[in-house]
Coordinates of C-alpha atoms and ligand atoms in Angstrom, one line a residue:
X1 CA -20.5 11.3 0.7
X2 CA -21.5 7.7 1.6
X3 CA -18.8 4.8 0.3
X4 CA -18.4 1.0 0.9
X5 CA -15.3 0.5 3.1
X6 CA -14.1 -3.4 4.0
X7 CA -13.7 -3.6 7.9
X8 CA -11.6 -5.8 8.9
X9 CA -14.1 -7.2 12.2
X10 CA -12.2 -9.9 13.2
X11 CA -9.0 -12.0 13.1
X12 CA -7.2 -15.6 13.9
X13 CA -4.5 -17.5 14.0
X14 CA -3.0 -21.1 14.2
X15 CA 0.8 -22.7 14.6
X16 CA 1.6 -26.2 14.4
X17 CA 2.6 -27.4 18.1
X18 CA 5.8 -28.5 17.0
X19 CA 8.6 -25.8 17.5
X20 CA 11.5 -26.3 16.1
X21 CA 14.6 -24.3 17.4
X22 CA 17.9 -22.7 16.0
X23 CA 20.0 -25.4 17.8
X24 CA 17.4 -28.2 16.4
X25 CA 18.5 -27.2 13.2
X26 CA 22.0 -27.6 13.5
X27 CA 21.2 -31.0 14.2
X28 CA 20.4 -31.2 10.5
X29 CA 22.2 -28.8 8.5
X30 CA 25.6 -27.2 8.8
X31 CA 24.5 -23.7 10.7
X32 CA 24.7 -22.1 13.9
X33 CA 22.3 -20.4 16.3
X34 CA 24.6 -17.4 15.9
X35 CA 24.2 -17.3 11.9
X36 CA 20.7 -17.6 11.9
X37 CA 19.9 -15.1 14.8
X38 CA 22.8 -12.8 13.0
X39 CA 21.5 -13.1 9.8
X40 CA 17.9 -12.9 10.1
X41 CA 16.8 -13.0 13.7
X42 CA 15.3 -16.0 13.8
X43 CA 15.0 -18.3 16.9
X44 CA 12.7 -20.9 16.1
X45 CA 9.9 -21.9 13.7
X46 CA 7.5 -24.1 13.8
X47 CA 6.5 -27.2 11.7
X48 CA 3.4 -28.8 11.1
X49 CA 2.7 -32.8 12.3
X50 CA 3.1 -35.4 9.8
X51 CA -0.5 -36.0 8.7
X52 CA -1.4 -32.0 9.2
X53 CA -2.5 -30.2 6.4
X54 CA -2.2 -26.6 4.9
X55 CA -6.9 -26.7 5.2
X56 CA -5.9 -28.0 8.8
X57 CA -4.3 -25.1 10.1
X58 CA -6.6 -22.6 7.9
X59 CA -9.7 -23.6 9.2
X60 CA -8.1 -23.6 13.0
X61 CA -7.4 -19.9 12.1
X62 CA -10.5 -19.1 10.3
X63 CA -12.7 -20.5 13.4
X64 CA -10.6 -18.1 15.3
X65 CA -11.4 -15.3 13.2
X66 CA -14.8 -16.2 12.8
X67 CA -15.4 -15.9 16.8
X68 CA -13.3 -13.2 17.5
X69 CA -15.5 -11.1 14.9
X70 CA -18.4 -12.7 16.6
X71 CA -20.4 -13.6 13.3
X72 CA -22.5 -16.5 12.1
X73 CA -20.3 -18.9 9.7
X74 CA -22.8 -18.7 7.5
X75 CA -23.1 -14.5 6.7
X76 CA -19.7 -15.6 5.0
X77 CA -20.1 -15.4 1.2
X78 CA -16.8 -15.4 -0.1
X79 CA -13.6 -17.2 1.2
X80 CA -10.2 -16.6 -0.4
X81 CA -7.5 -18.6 0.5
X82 CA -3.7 -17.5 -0.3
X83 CA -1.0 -20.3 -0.3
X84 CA 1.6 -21.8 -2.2
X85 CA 1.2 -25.1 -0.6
X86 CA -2.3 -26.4 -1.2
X87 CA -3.5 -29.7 0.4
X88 CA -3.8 -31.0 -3.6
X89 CA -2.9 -29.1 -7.2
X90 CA -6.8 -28.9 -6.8
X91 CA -9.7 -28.9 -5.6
X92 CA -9.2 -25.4 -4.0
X93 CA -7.8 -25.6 -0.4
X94 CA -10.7 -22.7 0.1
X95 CA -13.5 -25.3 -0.8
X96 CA -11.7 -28.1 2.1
X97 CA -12.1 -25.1 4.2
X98 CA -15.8 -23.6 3.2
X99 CA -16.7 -27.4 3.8
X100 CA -15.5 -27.9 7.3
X101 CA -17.2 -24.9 8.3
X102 CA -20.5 -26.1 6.9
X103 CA -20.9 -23.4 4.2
X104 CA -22.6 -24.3 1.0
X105 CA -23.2 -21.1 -0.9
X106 CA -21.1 -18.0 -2.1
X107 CA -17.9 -18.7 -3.8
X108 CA -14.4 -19.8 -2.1
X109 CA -11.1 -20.2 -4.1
X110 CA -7.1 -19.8 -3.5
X111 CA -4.5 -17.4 -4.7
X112 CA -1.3 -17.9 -5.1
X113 CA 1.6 -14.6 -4.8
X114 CA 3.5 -16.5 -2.2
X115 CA 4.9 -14.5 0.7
X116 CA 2.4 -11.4 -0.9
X117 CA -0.6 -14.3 -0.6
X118 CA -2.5 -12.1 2.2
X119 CA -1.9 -8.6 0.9
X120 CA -3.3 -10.1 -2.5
X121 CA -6.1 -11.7 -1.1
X122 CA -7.3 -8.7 1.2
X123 CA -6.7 -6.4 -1.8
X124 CA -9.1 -9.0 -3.7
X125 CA -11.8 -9.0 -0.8
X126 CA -11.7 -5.2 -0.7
X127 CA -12.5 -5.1 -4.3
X128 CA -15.0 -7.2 -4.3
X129 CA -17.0 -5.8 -1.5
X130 CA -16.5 -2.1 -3.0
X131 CA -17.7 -4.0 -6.1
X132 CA -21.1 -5.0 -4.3
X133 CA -19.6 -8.9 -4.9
X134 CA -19.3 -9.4 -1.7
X135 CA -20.5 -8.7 2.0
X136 CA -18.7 -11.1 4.7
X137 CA -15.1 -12.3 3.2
X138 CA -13.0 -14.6 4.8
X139 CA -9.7 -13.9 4.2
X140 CA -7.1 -16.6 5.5
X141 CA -3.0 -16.9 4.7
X142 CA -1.7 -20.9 5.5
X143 CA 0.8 -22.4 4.9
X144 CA 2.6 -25.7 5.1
X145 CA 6.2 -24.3 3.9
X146 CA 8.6 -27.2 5.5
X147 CA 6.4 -29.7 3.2
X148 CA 8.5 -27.5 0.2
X149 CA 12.0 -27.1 1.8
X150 CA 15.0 -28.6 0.6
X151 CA 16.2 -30.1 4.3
X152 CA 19.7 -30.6 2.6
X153 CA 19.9 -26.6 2.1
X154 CA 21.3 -24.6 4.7
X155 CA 20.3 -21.4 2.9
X156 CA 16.8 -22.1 2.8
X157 CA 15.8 -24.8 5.2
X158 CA 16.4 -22.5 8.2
X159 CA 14.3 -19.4 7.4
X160 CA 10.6 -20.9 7.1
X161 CA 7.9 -22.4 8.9
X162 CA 4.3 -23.5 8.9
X163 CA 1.6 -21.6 10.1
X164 CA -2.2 -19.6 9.3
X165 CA -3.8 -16.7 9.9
X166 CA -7.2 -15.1 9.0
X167 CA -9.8 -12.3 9.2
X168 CA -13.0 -11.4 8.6
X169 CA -13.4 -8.6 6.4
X170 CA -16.8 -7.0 6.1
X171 CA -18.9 -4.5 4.1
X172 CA -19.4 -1.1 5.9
X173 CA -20.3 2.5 5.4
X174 CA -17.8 5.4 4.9
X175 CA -17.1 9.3 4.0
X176 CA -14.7 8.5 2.3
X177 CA -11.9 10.3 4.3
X178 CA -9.0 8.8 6.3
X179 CA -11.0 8.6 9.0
X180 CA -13.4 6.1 8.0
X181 CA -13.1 2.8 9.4
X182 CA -11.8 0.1 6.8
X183 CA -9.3 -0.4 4.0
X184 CA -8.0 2.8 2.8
X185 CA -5.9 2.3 0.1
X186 CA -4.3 -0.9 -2.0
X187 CA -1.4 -1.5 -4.0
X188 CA -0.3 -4.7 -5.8
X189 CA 2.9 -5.3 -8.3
X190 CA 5.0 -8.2 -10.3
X191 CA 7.8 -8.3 -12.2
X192 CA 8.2 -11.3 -13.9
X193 CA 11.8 -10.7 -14.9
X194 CA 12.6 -12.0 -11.5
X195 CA 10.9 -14.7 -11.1
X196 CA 14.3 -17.1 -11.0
X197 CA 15.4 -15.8 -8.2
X198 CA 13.3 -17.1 -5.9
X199 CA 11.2 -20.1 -7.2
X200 CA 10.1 -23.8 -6.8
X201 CA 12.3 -26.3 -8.9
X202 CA 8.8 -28.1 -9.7
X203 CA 5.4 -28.5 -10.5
X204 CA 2.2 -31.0 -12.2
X205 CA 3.1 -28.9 -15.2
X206 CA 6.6 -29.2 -15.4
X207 CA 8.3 -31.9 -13.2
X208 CA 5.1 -33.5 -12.0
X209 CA 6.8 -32.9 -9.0
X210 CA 6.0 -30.4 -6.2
X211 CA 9.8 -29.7 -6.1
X212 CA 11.9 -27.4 -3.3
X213 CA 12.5 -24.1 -3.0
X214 CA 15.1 -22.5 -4.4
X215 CA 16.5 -18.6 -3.7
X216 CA 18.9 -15.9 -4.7
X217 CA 19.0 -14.4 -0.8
X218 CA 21.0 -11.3 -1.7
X219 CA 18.7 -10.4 -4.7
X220 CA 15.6 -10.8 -3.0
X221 CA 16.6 -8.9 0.4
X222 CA 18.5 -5.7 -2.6
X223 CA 15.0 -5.9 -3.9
X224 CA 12.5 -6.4 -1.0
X225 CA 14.2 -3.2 1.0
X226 CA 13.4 -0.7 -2.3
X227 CA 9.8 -2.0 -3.3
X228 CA 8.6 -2.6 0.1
X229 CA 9.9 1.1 0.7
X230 CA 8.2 2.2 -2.5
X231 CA 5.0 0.7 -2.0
X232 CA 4.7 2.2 1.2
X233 CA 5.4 5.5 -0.1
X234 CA 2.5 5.1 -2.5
X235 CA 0.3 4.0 -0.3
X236 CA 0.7 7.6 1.5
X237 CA 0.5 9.1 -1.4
X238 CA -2.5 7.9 -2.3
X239 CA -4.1 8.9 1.3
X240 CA -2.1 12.3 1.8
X241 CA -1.3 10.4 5.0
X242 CA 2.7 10.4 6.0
X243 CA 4.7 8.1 8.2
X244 CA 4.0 10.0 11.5
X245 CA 0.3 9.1 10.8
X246 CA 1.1 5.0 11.2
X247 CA 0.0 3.4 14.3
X248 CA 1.4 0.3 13.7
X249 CA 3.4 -1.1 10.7
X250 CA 2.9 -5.2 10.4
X251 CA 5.7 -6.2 7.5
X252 CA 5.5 -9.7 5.9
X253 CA 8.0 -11.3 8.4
X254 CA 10.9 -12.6 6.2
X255 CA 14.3 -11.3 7.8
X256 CA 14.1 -9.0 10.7
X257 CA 17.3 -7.1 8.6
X258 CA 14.8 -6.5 6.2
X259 CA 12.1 -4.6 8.6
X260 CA 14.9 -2.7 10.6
X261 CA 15.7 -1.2 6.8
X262 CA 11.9 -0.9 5.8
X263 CA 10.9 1.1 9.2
X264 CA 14.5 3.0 9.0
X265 CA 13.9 4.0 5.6
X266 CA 10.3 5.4 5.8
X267 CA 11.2 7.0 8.8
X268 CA 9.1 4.7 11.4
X269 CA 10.3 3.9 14.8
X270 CA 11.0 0.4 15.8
X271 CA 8.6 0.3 18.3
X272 CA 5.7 0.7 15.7
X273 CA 6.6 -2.3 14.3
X274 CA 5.1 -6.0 14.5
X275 CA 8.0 -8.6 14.6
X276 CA 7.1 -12.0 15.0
X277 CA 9.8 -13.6 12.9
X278 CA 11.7 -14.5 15.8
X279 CA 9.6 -16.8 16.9
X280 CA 7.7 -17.9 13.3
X281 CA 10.5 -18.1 10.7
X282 CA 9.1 -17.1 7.3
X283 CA 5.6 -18.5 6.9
X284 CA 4.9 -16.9 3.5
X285 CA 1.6 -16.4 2.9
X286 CA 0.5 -16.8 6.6
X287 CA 2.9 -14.1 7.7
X288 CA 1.2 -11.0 8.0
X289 CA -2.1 -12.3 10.0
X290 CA 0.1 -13.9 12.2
X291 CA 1.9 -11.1 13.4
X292 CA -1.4 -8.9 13.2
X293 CA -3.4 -11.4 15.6
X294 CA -0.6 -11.6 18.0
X295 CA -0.4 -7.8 17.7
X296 CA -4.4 -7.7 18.4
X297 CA -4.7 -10.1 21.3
X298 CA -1.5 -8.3 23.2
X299 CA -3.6 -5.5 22.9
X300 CA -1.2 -2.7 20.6
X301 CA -3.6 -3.1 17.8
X302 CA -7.0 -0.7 18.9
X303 CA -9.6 0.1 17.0
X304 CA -9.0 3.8 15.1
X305 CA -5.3 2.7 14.4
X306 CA -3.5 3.1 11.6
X307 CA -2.3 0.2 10.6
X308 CA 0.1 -0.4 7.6
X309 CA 0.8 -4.2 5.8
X310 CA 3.0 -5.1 3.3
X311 CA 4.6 -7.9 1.7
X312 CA 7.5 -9.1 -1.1
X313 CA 7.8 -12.3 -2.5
X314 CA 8.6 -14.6 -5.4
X315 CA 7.7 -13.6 -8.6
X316 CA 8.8 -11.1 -7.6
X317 CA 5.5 -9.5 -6.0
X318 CA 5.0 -7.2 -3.6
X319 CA 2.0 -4.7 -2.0
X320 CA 0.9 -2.9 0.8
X321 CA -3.0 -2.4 1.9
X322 CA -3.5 0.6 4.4
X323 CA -6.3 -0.3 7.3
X324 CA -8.1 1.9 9.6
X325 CA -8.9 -1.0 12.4
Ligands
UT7_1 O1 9.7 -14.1 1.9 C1 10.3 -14.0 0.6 C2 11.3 -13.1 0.7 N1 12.6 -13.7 1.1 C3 13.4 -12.9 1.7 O2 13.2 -11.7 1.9 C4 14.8 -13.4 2.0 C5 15.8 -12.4 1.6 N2 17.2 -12.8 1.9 C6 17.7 -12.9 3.1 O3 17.0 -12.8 4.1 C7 19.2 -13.1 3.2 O4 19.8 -12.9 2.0 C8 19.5 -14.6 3.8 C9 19.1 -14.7 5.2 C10 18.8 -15.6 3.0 C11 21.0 -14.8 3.7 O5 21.7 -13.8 4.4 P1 23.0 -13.1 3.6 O6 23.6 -12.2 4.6 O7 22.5 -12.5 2.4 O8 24.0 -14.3 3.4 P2 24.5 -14.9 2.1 O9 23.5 -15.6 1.3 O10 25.3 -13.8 1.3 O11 25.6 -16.0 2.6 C12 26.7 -15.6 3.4 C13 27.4 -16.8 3.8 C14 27.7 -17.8 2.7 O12 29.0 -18.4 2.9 P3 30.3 -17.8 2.0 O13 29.9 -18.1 0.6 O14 30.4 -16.4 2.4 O15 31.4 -18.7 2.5 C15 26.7 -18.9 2.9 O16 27.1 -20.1 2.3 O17 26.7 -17.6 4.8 C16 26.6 -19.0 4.3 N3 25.3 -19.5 4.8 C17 25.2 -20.1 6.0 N4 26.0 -20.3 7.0 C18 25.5 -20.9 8.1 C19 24.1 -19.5 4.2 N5 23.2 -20.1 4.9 C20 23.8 -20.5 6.1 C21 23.4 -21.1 7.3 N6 24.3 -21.3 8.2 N7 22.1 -21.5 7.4

């Protein structure tokens, strides 16, 4: 039987030039490169330039995407941008984006799950192309993060950083078996009843302020290690695949604690699994393309793998799409 599948034919990245190390940081909060590295394996992160904006870095990524898929800007109909640190409260940060590249038809808009941003938005491109919506989606994760940190706040101000990534996620024909090329399975959640724990003090709505974030980090690490393992495990349900199947496992990169438990307690071997947060921080949204173009271009990532992504973040929300590259 013939079926739509979303390809993923290309990806991209972008990070700000500015790195900003462990022992920087001590410079402006009370920490230690020990703490950090201890706690969450962290080295470095880096920060976008004064004047640099959330659009900057997505369009640097998406151009990257764009030309490693080797398409025409314009066969893109749909872009869908996930952030939670727009350039404005609106216009879209998509539209900044679909006009740089010189795209005036189709639709481009942003979503916002925070650190689940790209699972979310691939899950939305893959429904829409199944859907017949769509053909060419651009799917891109950026992020300014420092512009939202308290820099007063040891317990946050250390784990994030600034960064984008993007791919190109195309309409293409399947059997509809796990061998097909393309997005195999989907899953999405929130629970609201959480939503304190990790949150922005702000908003236009509330504080007309953007405000800083704010986190419970024991709650959301108790909580990220059971739904990140529980999406996962419905994601091979819904396949009949099982953990020896995965190729490659590319987590949402929060806390490097947090992957060693995911892989440990699905049964994956460390060296499946994409880290990047040693060198990235936490770059919410802009996570998971990041660590999947770095694990593209070093060549791990080959076409017929299995490749498993997830996410958890405030809200809470959490998902996992499952991609035959
Ligand atoms: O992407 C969205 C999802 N976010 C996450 O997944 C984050 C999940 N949470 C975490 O990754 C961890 O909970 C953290 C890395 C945030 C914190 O690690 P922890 O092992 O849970 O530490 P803690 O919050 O329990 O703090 C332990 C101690 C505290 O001191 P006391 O109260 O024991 O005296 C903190 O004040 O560490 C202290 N502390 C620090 N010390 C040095 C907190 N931040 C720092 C710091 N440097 N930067």
């Amino acid at each position: 039987m013939s079926i739509i599948r979303s390809v993923v034919a290309g990806c991209g990245s972008y990070l700000p030039e500015r790195v900003v190390t462990n022992q920087d940081m001590t410079k402006i909060v009370d920490t230690t490169d020990d703490w950090i590295v201890e706690r969450t394996g962290i080295h470095a992160r880096h920060i976008a330039a004064d004047g640099e904006l959330t659009s900057d870095l997505a369009l640097k990524a998406a151009r990257a995407a764009i030309a490693h898929a080797g398409i025409d800007a314009q066969e893109i109909d749909t872009i869908i941008l996930a952030t939670t640190t727009p350039d404005n409260t609106f216009p879209a940060t998509a539209v900044t984006v679909q006009a740089e590249l010189g795209i005036h038809h189709g639709a481009a808009f942003d979503i916002q799950a925070v650190c689940s941003g790209f699972v979310y938005a691939l899950t939305i491109a893959d429904t829409f192309i199944r859907c017949g919506q769509a053909k060419t989606v651009l799917v891109i994760g950026a992020e300014t993060f420092s512009r939202l940190l308290d820099w007063t706040d040891r317990t946050t101000c250390v784990l994030f950083g600034d960064g984008a990534g993007a791919v190109i996620v195309k309409a293409g024909e399947g059997e509809g078996t796990n061998a097909d090329r393309g997005i195999l399975t989907a899953h999405l959640h929130s629970d609201g009843r959480y939503k304190d724990k990790l949150y922005v003090d702000g908003g236009p709505s509330s504080t007309q302020t953007t405000g800083h974030v704010r986190m419970e980090g024991r709650e959301v690490f108790r909580h990220a290690v059971v739904n990140i393992a529980d999406t996962i495990k419905e994601a091979l349900a819904a396949t009949g695949l099982t953990a020896n199947d995965i190729d490659w496992f590319v987590p949402h990169q929060a806390n490097k604690r947090i992957l060693d438990g995911t892989a440990k307690r699905i049964g994956l071997p460390p060296e499946k699994v994409v880290i990047t947060v040693g060198d990235h921080g936490n770059t919410s949204a802009a996570s998971v393309p990041l660590a999947l173009d770095q694990a593209i271009k070093d060549g791990r990532i080959k076409r017929g793998d299995l490749v498993l992504l997830e996410a958890m973040g405030g809200g809470f929300t959490w998902g996992s799409v499952l991609v035959r590259w």
